[in-house]
XYZ file of C-alpha atoms in Angstrom:
436
model
C 16.277 113.997 178.303
C 13.564 112.687 180.669
C 13.502 108.908 180.852
C 10.278 108.903 182.879
C 6.768 110.227 182.294
C 5.511 111.328 185.714
C 6.925 111.845 189.192
C 5.243 108.561 190.151
C 6.852 106.764 187.217
C 10.268 108.164 188.186
C 9.858 107.113 191.806
C 8.843 103.611 190.788
C 11.925 103.373 188.567
C 14.189 104.664 191.341
C 14.976 107.898 189.456
C 15.639 110.906 191.695
C 13.985 113.891 190.032
C 14.830 117.528 190.891
C 11.283 117.892 192.188
C 11.561 114.925 194.571
C 14.921 116.206 195.797
C 13.517 119.696 196.455
C 10.435 118.422 198.285
C 12.506 116.055 200.436
C 14.637 118.977 201.644
C 11.577 121.100 202.403
C 9.940 118.294 204.370
C 13.079 117.202 206.270
C 12.585 113.723 204.821
C 15.025 111.348 203.173
C 14.710 111.094 199.397
C 14.371 107.322 199.749
C 11.331 107.664 202.025
C 9.734 110.317 199.820
C 10.291 108.291 196.651
C 8.554 105.340 198.296
C 5.539 107.490 199.218
C 5.334 108.964 195.695
C 5.639 105.491 194.168
C 2.769 104.285 196.365
C 0.585 107.288 195.540
C 0.490 108.531 199.141
C 2.291 111.726 198.130
C 1.575 113.687 194.957
C 4.116 116.145 193.559
C 1.983 118.167 191.151
C 4.528 119.281 188.542
C 3.515 119.590 184.886
C 6.626 119.309 182.733
C 5.631 122.585 180.991
C 5.430 124.577 184.262
C 9.132 125.437 184.289
C 9.002 128.185 186.970
C 7.376 125.871 189.520
C 8.714 125.698 193.075
C 7.591 122.111 193.707
C 5.651 120.969 196.752
C 4.514 117.580 197.953
C 0.938 116.843 198.982
C 0.431 114.032 201.479
C -0.863 113.516 205.013
C 2.636 112.840 206.388
C 3.968 116.129 204.971
C 3.200 119.749 205.901
C -0.448 120.547 205.196
C -0.704 122.596 202.009
C -3.086 125.447 201.149
C -4.911 126.104 197.875
C -6.328 129.488 196.852
C -9.279 129.668 194.427
C -9.542 132.721 192.191
C -10.548 133.718 188.657
C -12.975 136.041 186.927
C -16.717 135.670 186.527
C -19.281 137.345 184.299
C -20.011 139.834 187.110
C -16.361 140.457 188.122
C -14.150 140.449 185.045
C -10.926 142.236 186.064
C -7.894 139.977 185.506
C -5.596 142.631 187.031
C -7.378 142.187 190.351
C -6.988 138.413 190.025
C -3.215 138.894 189.567
C -3.181 140.993 192.755
C -4.802 138.036 194.513
C -2.163 135.713 193.033
C 0.689 137.893 194.304
C -0.937 138.187 197.731
C -1.434 134.421 197.898
C 2.165 133.622 196.962
C 3.526 136.223 199.418
C 1.390 134.769 202.215
C 2.721 131.274 201.548
C -0.079 129.540 199.623
C 1.276 126.486 197.839
C -1.356 126.288 195.085
C -3.539 128.541 192.947
C -6.678 127.296 191.211
C -7.935 129.366 188.289
C -11.717 128.936 188.278
C -12.398 131.619 185.659
C -15.795 131.312 184.009
C -15.797 134.290 181.647
C -13.819 135.772 178.767
C -10.633 134.557 177.145
C -9.234 132.361 179.894
C -6.130 131.008 178.169
C -3.857 134.099 178.414
C -4.411 134.332 182.186
C -3.867 130.591 182.622
C -0.645 130.743 180.596
C 0.512 133.780 182.573
C 0.107 131.755 185.757
C 2.085 128.764 184.471
C 4.823 131.022 183.053
C 5.223 133.349 186.043
C 3.757 131.803 189.210
C 5.931 129.430 191.290
C 2.934 127.875 193.058
C 1.140 124.770 191.799
C -1.561 125.717 189.306
C -4.888 123.906 189.127
C -7.973 124.280 186.928
C -11.400 122.742 186.357
C -11.552 122.062 182.594
C -15.338 121.554 182.521
C -15.795 125.240 183.464
C -13.598 126.303 180.595
C -15.293 124.074 178.019
C -18.345 126.299 177.562
C -16.149 129.418 177.556
C -13.533 127.987 175.182
C -16.042 126.869 172.549
C -18.549 129.685 173.199
C -21.354 127.162 172.916
C -24.106 126.131 175.303
C -23.476 123.088 177.460
C -25.877 120.732 175.684
C -24.144 121.253 172.315
C -20.750 120.100 173.552
C -19.524 116.582 172.830
C -17.515 114.221 174.985
C -14.513 114.872 172.730
C -14.884 118.624 173.284
C -14.418 118.124 177.027
C -11.404 115.864 176.546
C -9.775 118.316 174.147
C -10.001 121.065 176.782
C -8.270 118.758 179.286
C -5.447 118.402 176.760
C -5.351 122.170 176.202
C -4.909 122.791 179.935
C -2.220 120.123 180.109
C -0.346 121.727 177.222
C -0.619 125.122 178.958
C 1.311 123.756 181.948
C -1.427 123.200 184.522
C -0.162 120.994 187.370
C -3.480 119.491 188.460
C -6.995 119.338 187.050
C -10.209 118.742 188.924
C -12.283 116.212 186.998
C -15.720 115.117 188.167
C -15.298 111.508 187.084
C -17.226 109.910 189.935
C -20.822 110.702 189.002
C -22.567 108.563 186.418
C -26.014 108.075 184.952
C -26.802 106.132 188.137
C -26.195 109.296 190.164
C -29.128 111.027 188.454
C -31.530 108.476 189.926
C -29.788 108.612 193.299
C -30.141 112.374 193.571
C -33.837 112.153 192.654
C -34.455 109.282 195.073
C -32.634 110.502 198.181
C -33.931 114.096 197.985
C -30.988 115.920 199.522
C -31.591 119.342 200.991
C -28.975 120.946 198.735
C -28.764 118.455 195.846
C -25.377 119.016 194.091
C -23.469 122.162 195.108
C -20.291 121.408 193.170
C -20.238 123.811 190.208
C -18.365 121.342 188.002
C -20.463 118.452 189.256
C -23.679 120.295 188.462
C -22.460 121.011 184.916
C -21.639 117.350 184.304
C -24.975 116.321 185.846
C -26.840 118.836 183.666
C -24.991 117.667 180.532
C -25.924 114.051 181.219
C -29.564 115.026 181.816
C -29.770 117.051 178.596
C -27.898 114.657 176.298
C -28.838 111.292 177.785
C -25.151 110.280 177.591
C -22.745 108.945 180.201
C -20.341 111.250 182.038
C -17.550 111.840 179.481
C -14.890 112.125 182.189
C -15.862 108.659 183.432
C -16.528 107.010 180.064
C -13.286 108.292 178.474
C -11.149 108.096 181.610
C -8.408 106.033 179.937
C -7.916 108.673 177.231
C -7.684 111.348 179.917
C -5.105 109.255 181.772
C -2.979 109.130 178.616
C -3.008 112.953 178.446
C -2.153 113.313 182.127
C 0.668 110.802 181.872
C 2.123 112.604 178.842
C 2.340 115.988 180.600
C 2.573 114.770 184.219
C -0.718 116.326 185.243
C -2.105 115.210 188.590
C -5.807 114.335 188.598
C -7.775 115.850 191.442
C -10.802 113.599 191.529
C -13.667 116.016 192.126
C -16.415 115.166 194.590
C -19.502 116.246 192.694
C -21.690 114.952 195.514
C -19.907 116.680 198.359
C -22.419 117.871 200.981
C -23.471 121.504 200.660
C -25.122 121.588 204.080
C -24.802 119.679 207.348
C -27.977 117.696 206.642
C -26.399 116.065 203.562
C -23.074 115.161 205.200
C -21.824 111.570 204.925
C -24.947 110.436 203.068
C -25.385 107.682 200.491
C -24.645 109.947 197.509
C -21.363 111.197 198.989
C -20.084 107.775 200.065
C -21.170 105.965 196.887
C -19.241 108.495 194.816
C -16.223 108.121 197.102
C -16.196 104.367 196.462
C -16.062 105.060 192.721
C -13.258 107.580 193.247
C -11.300 104.836 195.011
C -11.646 102.634 191.922
C -10.587 105.504 189.649
C -7.574 106.195 191.875
C -6.270 102.689 191.327
C -6.800 102.942 187.563
C -4.799 106.180 187.487
C -1.957 104.677 189.494
C -1.833 101.783 187.014
C -1.000 104.472 184.383
C 1.603 106.128 186.703
C -0.728 109.131 186.980
C -0.743 110.905 190.328
C -4.047 111.446 192.113
C -5.570 113.613 194.808
C -9.117 112.956 196.004
C -11.399 115.857 196.814
C -13.649 115.818 199.846
C -16.345 117.725 201.708
C -17.791 120.268 202.036
C -20.177 120.978 204.923
C -19.643 118.443 207.719
C -20.632 118.516 211.419
C -17.531 118.752 213.582
C -18.073 115.304 215.100
C -18.058 113.690 211.612
C -14.908 115.341 210.230
C -12.345 112.835 211.530
C -14.494 109.889 210.449
C -14.748 111.303 206.918
C -10.950 111.478 206.705
C -10.519 107.887 207.886
C -13.132 106.531 205.484
C -11.428 108.293 202.561
C -7.996 107.000 203.537
C -9.343 103.470 203.593
C -11.419 103.583 200.390
C -8.798 105.546 198.397
C -5.770 103.634 199.713
C -4.002 106.614 201.256
C -4.235 108.944 198.249
C -3.880 112.588 199.382
C -7.199 114.076 200.497
C -8.040 117.625 199.368
C -10.893 119.194 201.356
C -12.950 122.378 200.975
C -12.969 123.570 204.581
C -14.760 121.505 205.814
C -17.363 124.007 207.034
C -18.757 122.908 210.392
C -21.898 125.055 210.417
C -24.158 126.539 207.749
C -25.053 129.853 209.424
C -21.904 132.004 209.197
C -21.968 133.875 205.865
C -19.387 136.621 206.111
C -17.340 134.517 208.554
C -17.034 131.219 206.709
C -13.222 131.519 206.707
C -13.474 130.892 210.466
C -16.030 128.091 210.032
C -13.696 126.414 207.531
C -10.575 126.895 209.661
C -12.225 125.028 212.533
C -13.097 122.113 210.271
C -9.812 122.319 208.365
C -7.700 121.992 211.502
C -9.549 118.839 212.573
C -9.502 117.458 209.021
C -5.756 117.964 208.556
C -5.016 116.600 212.014
C -7.038 113.517 211.042
C -5.367 112.887 207.681
C -6.340 115.551 205.112
C -3.297 116.709 203.133
C -4.537 119.776 201.285
C -6.915 122.515 202.452
C -8.821 124.629 199.953
C -9.187 128.031 201.535
C -12.575 129.576 202.204
C -13.010 133.344 202.351
C -15.485 135.617 204.191
C -17.219 136.025 200.812
C -18.079 132.310 200.525
C -21.788 131.897 199.646
C -22.034 135.672 199.056
C -19.779 137.034 196.287
C -16.545 136.668 194.363
C -13.825 137.397 196.962
C -11.854 140.630 196.681
C -8.161 141.019 197.552
C -8.832 141.505 201.283
C -11.224 138.510 201.374
C -8.494 136.434 199.761
C -5.984 137.474 202.404
C -8.386 136.667 205.252
C -9.121 133.250 203.744
C -5.447 132.401 203.328
C -4.520 133.433 206.876
C -7.387 131.403 208.352
C -6.369 128.324 206.322
C -2.687 128.752 207.204
C -3.594 128.840 210.896
C -5.630 125.642 210.520
C -2.868 123.885 208.569
C -0.148 124.940 210.996
C -2.172 123.896 214.047
C -2.753 120.484 212.467
C 0.926 120.043 211.576
C 1.887 120.669 215.199
C -0.736 118.165 216.370
C 0.554 115.556 213.885
C 4.163 116.050 214.971
C 5.420 117.129 211.551
C 9.204 117.670 211.910
C 10.090 121.268 212.850
C 6.436 122.410 212.586
C 6.561 123.962 216.074
C 9.942 125.662 215.682
C 8.424 129.017 214.768
C 6.050 128.865 217.766
C 9.017 128.294 220.088
C 10.770 131.297 218.529
C 7.658 133.378 219.125
C 7.581 132.306 222.782
C 11.249 133.308 223.186
C 10.522 136.714 221.636
C 7.477 137.289 223.858
C 9.386 136.338 226.997
C 11.840 139.198 226.455
C 9.212 141.562 224.979
C 11.095 141.770 221.674
C 8.378 143.145 219.435
C 10.351 143.114 216.169
C 11.197 139.460 216.716
C 7.531 138.739 217.383
C 6.510 140.370 214.108
C 9.121 138.285 212.283
C 7.468 135.111 213.615
C 3.920 136.199 212.792
C 1.886 134.786 209.898
C 0.903 138.356 209.019
C 3.578 140.728 210.380
C 2.062 143.872 208.856
C -1.298 143.427 210.556
C 0.289 142.558 213.913
C 2.516 145.648 213.822
C -0.315 147.916 212.662
C -2.567 146.861 215.543
C 0.077 147.485 218.218
C 1.227 150.773 216.656
C -2.355 152.088 216.511
C -2.713 151.734 220.293
C 0.785 152.234 221.703
C 1.510 152.128 225.451
C 2.840 155.159 227.295
C 6.573 155.925 227.312
C 7.350 154.656 230.844
C 6.158 151.170 229.878
C 6.767 151.246 226.127
C 8.092 147.683 226.177
C 4.575 146.406 226.978
C 1.313 146.793 225.046
C -1.781 148.845 225.862
C -3.736 145.794 227.040
C -1.994 145.474 230.419
C 0.530 148.296 230.552
C 2.488 148.044 233.813
C 0.253 145.136 234.861
C 1.992 143.083 232.115
C 2.717 139.625 233.537
C 5.796 139.188 231.343
C 7.276 142.531 232.499
C 6.539 141.755 236.157
C 8.098 138.266 235.957
C 11.205 139.522 234.169
C 11.742 142.189 236.831
C 10.986 139.824 239.711
C 13.387 137.143 238.473
C 16.074 139.816 237.953
C 15.582 141.068 241.516
C 14.282 144.471 240.348
C 11.604 146.685 241.873
C 8.246 146.287 240.155
C 6.379 149.577 239.770
C 2.694 149.269 238.929
C 1.231 152.784 239.352
C-alpha cells in the first residue's frame, strides 16, 4: 500500500521508493543525495503508478543526460506498426523516453500499448489528442474537455504530459505587437493560441492549473511545462515572448511543487550557438533548478535533411551548460514524418551529444566506455571496438564493406600498413615494420 502520492512526496517524507533506489544505482549516487534532489524538484523521476513495466530513470542536470524520441501517426502517415518499429529501435538504441505525438485515428490503444509494454518513460501532449478524442473541431471544445483528456492520459499510465500552461490572453497581444519572424511554432502552443482567439477565453491549462495538479498528483504524472513561445528561427531566439513565458513557467513550477507534483520545463528551439549556454543559465535561475528539456537546440536554420547534426551541436552545448533532457531531432525535421531510419539517425546524434556533455560535466563513470574503446583501438581489437560503439552494426558494416588485404588484416583500408597504431605496436615490441 503506497503511503505517498508522488516520487517528490515520498522523497520529502523520507520514504525510499523502488524507483528512487533504482535510479540511484544507475547514477552511482547515494539514495540520500538523490532523495534530496527529488524533494527539491531538481530531479524528476517520471513514473506514473499505472506504468508497471517502467524501467525508471531520473532527469536532472547532475545526472546522465537523457534522450527523448518523438513518434506517432499523422493523417498522412497512419501506420501504427511502423511506429512500433520506431519504439523498438529507440529502446534498443538506449533512448530513455518515448513521446507519442499521434494526431490521427484512435490514439488510445497505441498509447495503452506503450504504457503496458514499453520500459521507457512515456510522454504525450494531451491538447493534440483532444480534437482526435472528441472528433470535434477545436473551437467547439470546452476547458473541461481538455482537462478530461489530461485525466484520460494519466489513467492510461503516461509518465509525463506536455502542457502549454504559460501562454495567456496577454500573449495574443504580445505576438501581434512584437511581430516575430516565425510567430508560434509549437504545435500545441498554436492550438491553445488558436482556441483562445476563437473562443475569447483564457488558456484552460493556465486557468484550471490547480485541477490539473490534482490529477497529476493522484497518478504521479510529471508536468512538462511546454514552451509555446519557443523560437522557431534564430531571429526569434531569446526574445521578449520567450523570456516572458519562461517567467510564468517559473511561477507554475513552484505551484506544482507545492502540490508535490514533479516538473520539467521545456526550452528552445532555434538558438544561435553563442546564446545556448546563456539560455540554460537563465532557465535554471528563473525555474529554480527544475530539469530543463530542450528541443535540440538547433543552431542554424538552413540544414533541412541534416537537422539531426544541427541539433546535436546545440544539444551538446546545452547539456554541458545545464540541460537535463534532449528531445531528439531527425533528418526529417521541417520536412516530413520521420521513418525508421530517420529515427535511428536522430537517436544516435542525440546520444552522441548527451554523452559528450556528460563527459564534459564529469558525470561519474561517463568516460569509462571511451577509455575501453581506446584500449581496444590500441591493440587493434575490432570486436572489442564494436562492443564499445553506440551503433555496433553500422561500424562493423562499414569496415567489412572495405576490408584491408590479408597481410595487414588487423588494420583498416584507410591506412593499411601505414597504420600508426600498427607501426607503434611493432616499434615498441622491437619488431621490423614493413610498409610496402
